[in-house]
XYZ file of C-alpha atoms in Angstrom:
746
model
C -6.569 -63.998 15.937
C -3.490 -66.061 16.800
C -3.215 -67.025 20.301
C 0.318 -64.586 20.533
C -2.456 -61.905 19.311
C -4.474 -62.871 21.980
C -1.871 -63.173 24.786
C -0.806 -59.528 23.888
C -4.280 -58.129 24.153
C -5.021 -59.493 27.565
C -1.480 -58.347 28.609
C -2.700 -54.917 27.169
C -5.862 -54.745 29.054
C -4.962 -56.558 32.481
C -6.036 -53.838 34.329
C -9.639 -53.461 32.117
C -9.836 -57.519 33.232
C -8.686 -56.901 36.897
C -11.413 -53.473 37.415
C -14.253 -56.078 36.235
C -12.583 -59.002 38.360
C -12.789 -56.572 41.150
C -16.045 -54.664 40.934
C -17.742 -57.558 40.999
C -16.374 -59.931 43.365
C -16.614 -57.174 45.924
C -20.351 -56.361 44.381
C -20.939 -59.831 45.254
C -19.286 -60.157 49.122
C -20.780 -56.855 49.884
C -24.470 -57.754 48.686
C -24.019 -61.249 50.740
C -21.862 -59.793 53.588
C -24.685 -57.552 54.299
C -27.981 -59.670 53.610
C -29.794 -60.298 57.209
C -28.807 -63.572 58.837
C -30.914 -66.379 57.122
C -32.316 -69.367 59.656
C -34.881 -72.063 57.980
C -36.901 -74.092 59.854
C -36.689 -77.889 58.581
C -38.465 -81.608 58.904
C -37.270 -84.414 57.313
C -40.784 -87.200 56.192
C -41.363 -90.595 55.053
C -44.111 -92.159 54.031
C -44.591 -96.124 55.243
C -47.703 -98.087 54.026
C -48.544 -100.736 54.904
C -47.883 -104.231 53.159
C -51.402 -104.761 53.641
C -52.348 -101.797 51.269
C -50.579 -103.821 48.889
C -53.328 -106.680 48.813
C -56.487 -107.667 46.234
C -59.422 -106.469 47.404
C -62.283 -107.883 46.595
C -63.555 -104.328 45.690
C -60.580 -102.702 44.323
C -61.135 -99.066 45.217
C -61.231 -96.240 41.684
C -58.299 -93.841 44.367
C -56.390 -96.687 44.524
C -52.671 -96.531 42.292
C -50.093 -98.831 42.312
C -47.475 -96.856 42.023
C -43.303 -96.539 41.933
C -40.821 -95.159 44.818
C -40.625 -91.643 42.748
C -44.027 -90.924 41.934
C -45.361 -91.375 45.761
C -42.448 -89.455 46.768
C -43.305 -86.731 44.073
C -47.163 -87.169 45.607
C -45.904 -86.232 49.172
C -44.093 -83.483 47.900
C -47.476 -82.238 45.917
C -49.670 -82.752 48.846
C -46.949 -80.924 51.319
C -46.825 -77.737 48.450
C -50.427 -77.985 47.636
C -52.794 -74.698 47.852
C -54.802 -76.313 50.246
C -52.322 -76.528 52.677
C -50.383 -73.544 52.580
C -53.574 -71.395 52.671
C -54.762 -73.689 56.235
C -50.966 -72.872 56.995
C -51.337 -68.716 56.213
C -54.252 -68.346 57.885
C -52.842 -69.759 61.228
C -49.692 -68.535 60.559
C -51.475 -64.954 59.895
C -53.291 -64.819 63.271
C -50.444 -65.737 65.651
C -48.378 -62.934 65.715
C -45.095 -65.470 65.813
C -44.946 -64.904 61.883
C -43.091 -61.401 61.298
C -43.454 -61.372 57.350
C -46.890 -61.904 57.917
C -46.614 -58.766 59.769
C -44.893 -56.866 56.529
C -47.663 -59.055 54.055
C -50.541 -57.042 56.025
C -48.571 -53.818 55.690
C -48.200 -54.301 51.752
C -51.528 -55.348 50.640
C -55.059 -54.705 51.358
C -57.304 -57.294 52.918
C -59.105 -58.914 49.362
C -55.702 -59.605 48.263
C -53.155 -61.037 51.958
C -54.387 -64.425 51.783
C -52.660 -64.265 48.002
C -49.665 -63.106 48.888
C -49.507 -65.162 52.034
C -49.474 -68.119 49.804
C -47.147 -67.357 47.468
C -44.831 -65.944 50.025
C -44.549 -69.458 52.159
C -44.220 -70.928 47.924
C -41.232 -69.129 47.749
C -39.393 -69.989 50.846
C -40.511 -73.690 51.329
C -38.182 -75.917 49.592
C -39.053 -79.708 49.250
C -36.181 -82.217 48.136
C -35.938 -86.026 48.158
C -33.248 -86.991 50.543
C -30.628 -89.343 47.724
C -30.972 -92.916 47.626
C -33.771 -93.023 50.556
C -37.618 -92.402 51.137
C -37.557 -89.370 52.670
C -38.197 -85.865 52.252
C -36.337 -82.863 53.728
C -38.744 -79.653 53.706
C -37.440 -76.374 55.003
C -39.126 -73.483 55.491
C -36.801 -70.168 55.529
C -36.588 -66.584 57.398
C -34.776 -63.755 58.126
C -34.062 -62.130 61.187
C -32.011 -61.790 64.279
C -31.121 -64.501 66.370
C -33.494 -64.250 69.451
C -36.417 -64.335 66.932
C -35.480 -65.680 63.506
C -35.178 -68.887 64.787
C -38.027 -69.564 67.093
C -40.413 -68.292 63.976
C -38.783 -70.735 61.605
C -39.614 -73.955 64.203
C -43.229 -72.463 64.820
C -43.787 -72.232 61.109
C -42.554 -75.551 60.412
C -44.598 -77.169 63.374
C -47.576 -75.520 61.489
C -47.115 -76.867 58.261
C -46.735 -80.359 59.823
C -50.214 -80.015 61.609
C -51.916 -78.944 58.565
C -50.366 -81.635 56.150
C -50.799 -84.589 58.414
C -54.529 -82.970 58.276
C -55.186 -83.082 54.467
C -52.796 -86.128 54.203
C -55.506 -88.255 56.679
C -58.333 -86.801 55.206
C -56.989 -87.658 51.534
C -56.566 -91.380 52.630
C -59.613 -91.851 54.575
C -62.321 -90.032 52.007
C -61.212 -93.362 49.610
C -63.270 -95.930 51.832
C -65.400 -94.169 53.962
C -68.234 -93.544 50.972
C -68.100 -97.539 50.885
C -68.137 -97.974 54.607
C -71.388 -95.716 54.578
C -73.317 -97.159 51.945
C -72.798 -100.622 52.926
C -74.071 -99.636 56.687
C -77.215 -98.431 54.974
C -77.833 -101.260 53.030
C -77.244 -103.405 55.931
C -79.589 -101.473 58.250
C -82.482 -101.280 55.373
C -82.111 -105.632 55.671
C -81.984 -105.904 58.981
C -85.461 -103.811 58.820
C -86.915 -105.894 56.374
C -86.088 -108.841 57.975
C -87.985 -107.876 61.294
C -91.359 -107.027 58.601
C -90.992 -110.464 57.039
C -90.867 -112.342 60.406
C -93.624 -110.441 61.876
C -95.960 -111.113 58.854
C -95.256 -114.339 58.722
C -95.685 -114.662 62.595
C -99.317 -113.146 61.896
C -100.363 -115.060 59.312
C -99.835 -118.599 61.062
C -101.479 -117.458 63.834
C -104.369 -116.477 61.982
C -104.513 -119.466 59.930
C -103.174 -122.482 61.970
C -104.412 -125.281 59.526
C -101.776 -124.409 56.842
C -99.947 -126.900 54.993
C -96.313 -127.555 55.319
C -95.100 -127.422 52.280
C -93.229 -130.813 50.444
C -90.202 -131.401 48.722
C -90.650 -129.680 45.736
C -92.368 -126.676 47.173
C -89.123 -126.737 49.560
C -86.806 -127.372 46.152
C -88.920 -124.239 44.696
C -88.639 -122.246 47.376
C -84.960 -122.838 47.787
C -84.515 -122.306 44.280
C -86.727 -118.620 44.539
C -84.352 -117.612 47.749
C -81.287 -118.412 46.151
C -82.564 -116.731 42.957
C -83.398 -113.718 44.756
C -79.972 -113.563 47.031
C -78.291 -113.584 44.032
C -80.409 -110.543 41.963
C -80.159 -108.697 45.369
C -76.058 -108.964 45.383
C -75.797 -108.278 41.330
C -78.454 -105.373 41.892
C -75.580 -104.235 44.706
C -73.008 -104.942 42.122
C -74.584 -102.561 39.759
C -75.476 -100.064 42.097
C -71.355 -99.697 42.932
C -70.696 -99.720 39.411
C -72.847 -96.486 38.755
C -72.201 -95.033 42.208
C -68.041 -95.401 40.528
C -69.039 -93.651 37.478
C -70.754 -91.196 38.425
C -67.547 -90.727 40.902
C -65.184 -90.896 38.122
C -66.784 -88.885 36.172
C -66.830 -86.378 38.319
C -63.305 -86.446 39.328
C -62.461 -86.644 35.090
C -64.571 -83.445 34.724
C -62.603 -82.127 37.836
C -58.802 -82.722 36.501
C -59.851 -81.403 32.754
C -61.191 -77.849 34.497
C -58.260 -77.276 36.479
C -55.071 -75.420 35.198
C -52.664 -77.753 33.863
C -55.102 -80.438 33.955
C -56.565 -82.512 31.025
C -54.744 -85.610 28.841
C -52.036 -83.317 28.638
C -50.313 -81.653 30.981
C -47.958 -78.714 30.331
C -43.972 -79.476 31.677
C -42.627 -76.041 30.803
C -43.297 -72.469 29.876
C -40.747 -69.871 28.278
C -42.415 -66.296 28.170
C -40.788 -62.987 26.633
C -41.631 -59.821 26.402
C -43.888 -58.668 23.310
C -41.759 -57.521 20.787
C -44.932 -55.322 18.674
C -45.913 -53.992 22.678
C -41.898 -52.581 23.235
C -42.098 -50.841 19.529
C -44.859 -49.409 20.458
C -44.004 -47.513 23.650
C -40.808 -46.369 21.788
C -43.221 -45.289 19.079
C -45.004 -43.631 21.826
C -42.254 -42.079 23.865
C -40.702 -41.004 20.781
C -44.233 -39.306 19.717
C -44.570 -37.525 23.069
C -40.893 -35.966 23.114
C -41.716 -34.836 19.618
C -44.954 -33.207 20.831
C -42.661 -31.654 23.888
C -40.713 -30.355 21.318
C -43.356 -28.374 19.712
C -44.618 -26.688 22.957
C -41.449 -26.092 23.813
C -41.188 -23.791 20.503
C -44.408 -22.387 21.384
C -46.928 -23.717 18.726
C -50.256 -23.887 20.302
C -53.089 -26.795 20.530
C -54.676 -25.840 17.338
C -51.230 -26.454 15.290
C -51.503 -29.408 12.356
C -48.472 -30.970 13.467
C -49.548 -30.605 17.422
C -53.104 -32.269 16.176
C -51.263 -34.587 14.388
C -49.035 -36.360 16.963
C -51.494 -36.023 19.848
C -53.611 -38.209 17.271
C -50.448 -40.136 17.168
C -50.601 -40.554 20.857
C -53.683 -41.749 21.494
C -53.936 -44.240 18.893
C -50.187 -46.104 20.003
C -52.116 -45.897 23.709
C -55.521 -47.585 22.095
C -52.943 -50.056 20.457
C -50.979 -50.552 23.335
C -53.860 -51.266 25.833
C -54.600 -54.497 23.146
C -51.210 -55.844 23.085
C -50.440 -58.349 25.709
C -47.280 -57.762 28.199
C -46.100 -61.395 27.330
C -45.897 -63.435 24.875
C -45.584 -67.809 24.615
C -41.944 -68.450 23.330
C -42.115 -72.149 24.236
C -44.174 -74.666 25.686
C -43.755 -78.656 26.224
C -46.104 -80.971 27.359
C -46.780 -84.261 27.662
C -48.987 -87.421 29.325
C -51.060 -86.079 31.891
C -50.915 -90.211 34.442
C -53.453 -89.128 37.266
C -56.032 -88.273 34.281
C -54.944 -91.580 32.029
C -55.365 -93.353 35.292
C -58.683 -91.808 35.597
C -59.887 -92.576 32.312
C -58.514 -96.515 32.102
C -61.003 -96.427 36.064
C -63.824 -94.944 33.830
C -63.631 -97.155 30.969
C -63.601 -100.344 33.509
C -66.305 -99.262 35.481
C -68.680 -98.871 32.248
C -67.454 -102.445 31.341
C -68.509 -103.524 35.052
C -71.876 -102.069 34.795
C -72.713 -103.425 31.405
C -71.766 -106.466 32.427
C -73.826 -106.346 36.266
C -76.809 -104.813 33.695
C -76.366 -108.291 31.897
C -76.222 -110.562 34.698
C -79.297 -108.518 36.536
C -81.854 -108.678 33.604
C -80.565 -113.086 33.202
C -81.651 -113.730 37.187
C -84.796 -111.136 36.926
C -85.879 -113.511 33.798
C -85.185 -116.310 36.405
C -86.838 -115.239 39.139
C -89.385 -114.631 37.545
C -89.975 -117.842 35.793
C -89.783 -119.220 39.578
C -92.537 -117.974 40.909
C -94.332 -118.273 38.098
C -94.158 -121.764 39.022
C -94.861 -120.788 43.106
C -98.262 -118.988 41.787
C -99.473 -121.686 40.797
C -99.879 -123.164 44.289
C -103.121 -123.535 46.495
C -103.858 -119.728 47.111
C -103.358 -119.871 51.342
C -100.427 -122.387 50.543
C -98.858 -120.024 48.509
C -99.392 -117.204 50.516
C -98.112 -118.805 53.558
C -94.826 -120.171 51.288
C -94.405 -116.839 50.244
C -94.055 -115.712 53.612
C -91.804 -117.601 54.690
C -89.712 -117.377 51.607
C -89.647 -113.768 52.370
C -88.310 -114.364 56.247
C -85.766 -116.813 54.440
C -84.647 -113.671 51.616
C -84.781 -111.162 54.121
C -82.366 -113.190 56.507
C -79.797 -114.036 53.542
C -80.080 -110.565 52.806
C -79.106 -109.301 57.036
C -76.816 -112.242 56.243
C -74.536 -111.210 53.246
C -74.511 -107.510 54.511
C -73.128 -108.362 57.836
C -70.627 -109.645 56.009
C -69.679 -106.902 53.387
C -70.484 -104.357 56.387
C -67.154 -106.309 58.152
C -65.268 -106.275 55.306
C -65.806 -102.889 54.622
C -65.080 -101.210 57.886
C -61.751 -103.416 58.280
C -60.870 -102.051 54.389
C -61.431 -98.755 55.971
C -59.345 -99.529 58.621
C -56.060 -100.469 56.247
C -56.715 -97.645 54.235
C -55.836 -95.214 57.316
C -52.914 -96.871 58.585
C -51.668 -98.059 54.876
C -50.293 -95.091 54.190
C -48.758 -93.083 57.345
C -46.986 -89.961 57.586
C -43.575 -90.718 59.853
C -41.184 -88.330 61.561
C -37.741 -88.664 60.873
C -36.311 -85.268 62.204
C -39.299 -83.154 64.075
C -39.960 -79.865 63.375
C -36.515 -77.673 64.144
C -34.764 -74.538 63.077
C -31.237 -73.396 62.120
C -29.034 -71.131 60.509
C -28.668 -70.924 57.224
C -24.857 -71.092 55.841
C -24.333 -67.411 53.455
C -21.552 -69.674 51.745
C -19.826 -66.636 50.817
C -16.508 -68.458 50.602
C -18.370 -70.283 47.634
C -20.567 -67.407 46.053
C -17.276 -65.254 46.428
C -15.847 -67.689 44.287
C -17.935 -68.645 41.542
C -18.449 -64.498 41.156
C -14.331 -64.106 41.108
C -14.317 -66.999 38.304
C -17.377 -65.989 35.745
C -16.644 -62.369 36.122
C -12.832 -63.335 34.606
C -14.189 -64.596 32.029
C -16.469 -62.208 31.475
C -13.877 -59.904 31.457
C -11.435 -61.653 29.785
C -14.591 -62.375 26.858
C -14.815 -58.261 26.568
C -10.997 -57.533 26.393
C -10.115 -60.030 23.672
C -13.906 -58.163 22.107
C -12.454 -55.057 22.590
C -9.471 -56.263 20.793
C -11.379 -57.253 17.624
C -13.207 -54.232 17.659
C -9.828 -51.805 18.054
C -9.146 -49.308 14.990
C -6.468 -48.251 16.754
C -3.048 -48.390 14.858
C 0.024 -50.240 16.654
C 2.669 -51.672 13.677
C 3.961 -49.822 10.702
C 2.269 -51.672 8.877
C -1.533 -50.982 9.543
C -0.275 -47.171 9.340
C 1.121 -48.215 6.212
C -2.371 -49.730 4.960
C -4.240 -46.456 6.411
C -1.877 -43.839 5.915
C -0.973 -45.095 2.249
C 2.531 -43.886 2.624
C 5.730 -45.328 3.739
C 5.800 -46.089 7.106
C 9.565 -44.918 7.980
C 10.351 -45.400 11.452
C 8.717 -47.076 14.694
C 9.860 -45.653 18.093
C 8.856 -47.112 21.058
C 7.286 -45.488 23.821
C 9.657 -44.978 26.838
C 9.691 -43.236 30.384
C 12.479 -40.373 28.686
C 11.327 -39.874 25.182
C 14.311 -37.408 24.656
C 17.799 -38.109 23.542
C 20.980 -37.281 26.107
C 22.126 -34.464 24.493
C 25.620 -34.420 25.824
C 26.574 -37.848 25.065
C 25.668 -40.779 22.845
C 23.802 -43.452 23.545
C 22.788 -47.172 22.680
C 19.274 -47.412 23.675
C 16.225 -48.794 22.141
C 14.554 -44.650 21.964
C 18.322 -43.808 19.687
C 18.274 -46.744 17.383
C 14.926 -46.186 16.406
C 16.095 -42.386 15.746
C 18.949 -43.915 13.578
C 16.655 -46.194 11.865
C 14.305 -42.613 10.887
C 17.308 -40.688 10.170
C 18.624 -43.261 8.295
C 15.581 -43.336 6.234
C 15.220 -39.919 5.829
C 18.731 -39.104 4.237
C 17.628 -42.303 1.665
C 14.750 -40.568 0.463
C 16.703 -37.766 -1.197
C 15.405 -38.816 -4.357
C 11.933 -38.373 -2.898
C 12.577 -34.808 -1.334
C 12.110 -31.884 -2.475
C 14.549 -30.238 -0.766
C 16.501 -30.288 2.086
C 13.971 -28.575 4.575
C 11.081 -31.106 6.543
C 8.275 -29.885 8.655
C 7.680 -32.092 11.411
C 3.347 -32.590 11.802
C 0.697 -34.646 12.909
C -3.321 -34.434 13.001
C -3.258 -34.544 16.417
C -2.566 -32.751 19.875
C -0.078 -34.606 21.715
C 1.359 -36.988 19.309
C 4.810 -36.020 20.048
C 6.028 -33.926 17.346
C 8.412 -31.519 18.897
C 9.970 -34.246 20.161
C 10.215 -35.930 17.176
C 12.024 -32.533 16.106
C 13.945 -32.750 18.590
C 15.046 -36.069 18.744
C 15.898 -36.708 14.323
C 17.440 -32.955 14.290
C 19.938 -34.327 17.034
C 20.367 -37.845 15.766
C 21.004 -36.440 11.817
C 23.812 -33.804 13.398
C 25.526 -36.678 15.095
C 25.712 -38.572 11.959
C 27.640 -35.640 10.103
C 24.953 -33.307 9.084
C 24.152 -29.442 9.642
C 20.963 -29.224 10.436
C 18.963 -26.232 11.084
C 15.822 -27.174 13.758
C 13.546 -24.135 13.339
C 10.333 -24.454 16.303
C 7.303 -22.591 14.105
C 4.988 -23.730 16.043
C 4.070 -20.099 17.175
C 0.725 -20.913 19.301
C 2.136 -22.827 21.724
C 6.254 -23.338 21.138
C 7.923 -26.162 23.052
C 11.660 -26.505 21.264
C 13.111 -24.170 23.722
C 12.552 -25.826 26.642
C 13.983 -28.999 25.487
C 16.953 -27.109 24.319
C 17.207 -24.862 27.071
C 17.635 -21.596 25.785
C 16.364 -18.771 26.449
C 13.009 -18.611 26.275
C 12.819 -14.368 25.622
C 15.748 -14.636 22.652
C 14.262 -13.533 18.994
C 12.674 -16.041 16.963
C 11.207 -16.588 13.739
C 8.461 -14.330 14.970
C 10.595 -11.099 15.012
C 12.619 -12.705 11.829
C 9.450 -12.611 9.667
C 8.261 -9.445 10.872
C 11.755 -7.395 9.809
C 12.726 -6.941 13.245
C 15.789 -8.970 13.391
C 18.471 -10.720 11.077
C 18.777 -14.119 10.503
C 22.387 -14.318 12.550
C 20.033 -12.118 15.502
C 17.508 -15.306 15.367
C 20.342 -17.901 14.777
C 21.192 -20.082 18.488
C 23.826 -22.518 18.611
C 23.539 -25.533 20.715
C 25.714 -27.656 22.322
C 25.223 -31.074 19.816
C 27.858 -29.865 17.203
C 26.498 -29.231 13.509
C 23.186 -28.530 14.927
C 21.322 -24.695 15.194
C 17.932 -23.327 16.313
C 15.706 -20.846 15.304
C 12.808 -19.966 18.072
C 9.699 -19.167 17.572
C 10.056 -15.486 19.191
C 6.863 -13.572 20.520
C 2.852 -15.427 19.660
C 2.088 -13.246 16.917
C -1.180 -12.101 16.218
C -1.578 -14.516 12.983
C 1.021 -16.909 12.420
C -0.107 -17.685 9.611
C 0.087 -14.533 7.913
C 3.632 -14.762 8.705
C 4.008 -17.977 7.630
C 2.978 -17.250 3.724
C 4.925 -14.663 3.381
C 7.591 -13.993 1.461
C 10.047 -14.160 4.096
C 9.595 -17.582 5.427
C 10.008 -19.162 1.880
C 13.403 -16.748 1.531
C 14.090 -18.013 4.684
C 14.262 -22.093 3.912
C 15.786 -21.113 0.760
C 18.889 -19.216 2.446
C 18.876 -22.158 5.142
C 19.031 -24.508 2.418
C 22.472 -23.543 0.491
C 24.292 -23.980 4.085
C 21.949 -26.909 5.668
C 21.778 -30.372 4.904
C 18.617 -30.716 6.041
C 16.057 -28.426 7.642
C 13.884 -29.854 10.521
C 10.780 -27.296 11.250
C 8.501 -28.136 13.786
C 4.487 -27.064 13.126
C 1.351 -27.018 15.191
C -1.490 -29.572 15.398
C -2.554 -29.745 10.997
C -5.780 -30.559 12.029
C -6.181 -28.075 14.418
C -4.663 -24.796 12.573
C -3.837 -23.800 9.268
C -0.148 -23.734 10.344
C 0.950 -27.210 8.576
C -0.913 -27.134 5.688
C 1.294 -23.373 4.969
C 4.876 -24.819 6.142
C 4.348 -28.023 4.149
C 3.759 -25.589 1.095
C 6.646 -24.014 2.164
C 9.042 -26.916 2.929
C 7.827 -29.526 0.154
C 7.938 -32.300 2.949
C 6.204 -33.427 5.337
C 6.743 -35.918 7.769
C 3.400 -37.350 9.587
C 3.470 -38.085 13.250
C 1.442 -40.849 14.524
C 0.924 -41.606 17.761
C 0.903 -45.467 18.274
C -3.004 -46.419 19.384
C -4.465 -43.816 18.004
C -7.116 -44.421 15.167
C -7.381 -43.582 11.954
C -10.295 -40.462 12.670
C -11.573 -38.017 10.856
C -9.457 -34.994 11.440
C -5.870 -37.589 10.009
C -7.975 -37.970 6.825
C -9.438 -34.422 6.734
C -4.935 -32.796 7.048
C -4.063 -35.955 4.697
C -6.579 -34.582 1.898
C -5.674 -31.375 2.276
C -1.635 -32.182 2.216
C -3.255 -34.222 -1.315
C -4.754 -31.374 -2.851
C -2.194 -29.402 -2.310
C 0.512 -31.186 -3.572
C 2.978 -31.652 -0.666
C 5.373 -34.556 -0.651
C 4.129 -36.754 2.588
C 7.439 -38.483 2.931
C 6.303 -41.161 5.026
C 4.610 -41.496 8.465
C 6.842 -41.933 11.782
C 4.545 -44.194 14.446
C 5.663 -42.704 17.900
C 5.030 -44.241 21.217
C 4.661 -47.896 19.630
C 4.174 -50.436 23.037
C 7.039 -51.751 23.671
C 5.515 -55.270 22.815
C 4.815 -54.305 19.621
C 8.295 -52.543 18.935
C 10.608 -54.800 16.802
C 13.468 -52.825 17.890
C 12.561 -52.580 21.744
C 13.027 -56.848 21.494
C 15.904 -57.107 19.502
C 17.681 -54.876 22.051
C 16.251 -56.681 24.990
C 17.228 -59.816 23.780
C 20.538 -59.379 22.017
C 22.345 -56.260 23.102
C 21.341 -54.509 26.367
C 23.770 -56.873 28.217
C 26.386 -56.654 26.212
C 26.068 -52.761 26.201
C 25.357 -52.849 30.376
C 29.015 -54.529 30.324
C 30.860 -52.159 28.541
C 29.913 -48.967 29.047
C 26.604 -49.122 32.121
C 24.666 -46.089 30.138
C 21.869 -48.457 28.670
C 20.761 -49.798 31.617
C 20.032 -46.095 32.674
C 18.110 -45.524 29.458
C 15.939 -48.600 28.195
C 12.976 -49.805 30.818
C 12.867 -50.434 33.718
C 13.534 -47.222 34.458
C 13.936 -46.052 38.168
C 10.134 -44.437 39.132
C 11.600 -40.862 39.387
C 9.869 -38.498 36.469
C 13.447 -37.841 34.779
C 13.652 -33.927 34.360
C 14.761 -34.113 30.546
C 10.798 -35.644 30.065
C 8.076 -33.877 27.662
C 5.222 -32.931 29.126
C 3.691 -33.513 25.606
C 4.439 -37.108 25.845
C 0.999 -39.330 27.605
C -0.094 -42.502 27.095
C -1.918 -43.262 23.649
C -5.570 -44.127 24.347
C -6.015 -48.121 24.417
């Protein structure tokens, strides 16, 4: 398709483009204009992390991750939109009486489905997005209603959401440091009790054995080494227990992350589903089988008829297959690495390494301590007992001091963790109206509908099978296209004057082609026929006869359409004047049937009174004798006929005249009726002189374009006649316009 062809197609179907664009744009405008007014609760939050939160700690927490800004924003957004926060928010809104959507959900859903439906409703209304180039998150929650109630509800819902989010956020931060602090505190209290017990045992032993000799330097060194080894062993055992505790926690988190939907080493990034085509095919087969069964039952077949039983069995089989098929199938899916699972797995492997290292350290210190105790056991019994009790006191005291230090560190870390990440409010919860953005949406609808309608118009132009140009007519009819008559508001030539218009020029070309076709014509008689009604046969016959007469030929115009005659109206003759019908029946003579016209050289024979069987009269020898008689005195005999595909009159008249001129309206396709008429003409051996393409669009008419471009201004200047006949005419309907001239379909 060339650019000029595309422009012509769009010019022809401008009304379709305007209709689709207007309907779509108007529908979009009406839809958004009629929507209830919408309000949104809003707040702006940010997560501020303390500098000390990023310092190096002695005992790194397995939950602490060093992440970038984008990941932290995503984490905060995920916490706000998490199922836990939304569920707690919904449960408070549901019972508050200040959230109208909750009342609607209560009415629509049963009690066991209300919580799930409420969370889904909140998730659909909630929107969380980061503000560009900032660390802030904008949270909005939309609702609909009147201005007296909806803004307050939106603000209240946002306040509840903020409170539930803060509670959940604090709980998440607190649960990372609390277990470690509780464990250290428990160990400190146990160390205190052990120190008190060791001190009491030493005091009681000294009271009972006052003559115990104080230890020498070597014994003190041995005791100090034992105490140091005991302290190191205790510290190593603590590290070992913490490592195994971390392993257990991380193993549990890995299992939870792997078991939750979308968890595991890889997470789902996107999923595309579509309707199961097998299910659609089964449903179509089921509907077809049910229709066939219903048709058999309506025809009176009983339940025991074999066809009925066969269809019933088929229906049951299809229903069973439908129950087995899924409604939706997975079309495309993409996955990526689950960063949380990967981090937990890395921390778990690190904890395993730390536990193995601690096991080796505990084994080495246990062996070393056993050797020192064996040396201590070599002392005298009373002295050894005293030294052992004194060693126990020293060990318990050192353990208390160590656990006190660790407890202080754990308390400080817990406080730091709680204050390291805090939620700051940039904009407190509020409410505001939401702009419907009707101009923008209408503009987008207009642009998209314009593109859609333009594409549809071009597509229709590509699939349009209508005949618009003489070359198309010749290719489809297989006979020469002798003329292309432009579609004008006034379809008839003036009876009382000669005029120079595109219409008259086209008929002059037609008359010239007909005169030059004498070698291809079987006599002077020509039947003007066409397959379909309303193609303009009578108008073409009238204008052609008038043009031939003005060119100097002797012309007889016969109205052989005895079913719906029209030429007497065009010539303004007496409708009751006897004509062809009475002549063929022998009621009048030829002289009585002939009527004179204002055009010199043109006589007219009307159809007369419609007979009961026009075909019988046209097949009679009288009709052939009439044509033979007229051929002796006339140069051309123009015979108007009914629609060739509807009645047999056209074929009978064509056999009598020997020549037919086929009239086809531009824009009409080459349908079966036209092909059937052409086949009848070929089978009967009728000479098809050519095809006249009538009602050609002005932009497809070469005659009209050349006339407008080169001759119209000169003719208007000369005699002022062309301006009244050519387009654009006045808006009044000309009294000579023929009712048969209807606009062809696109």
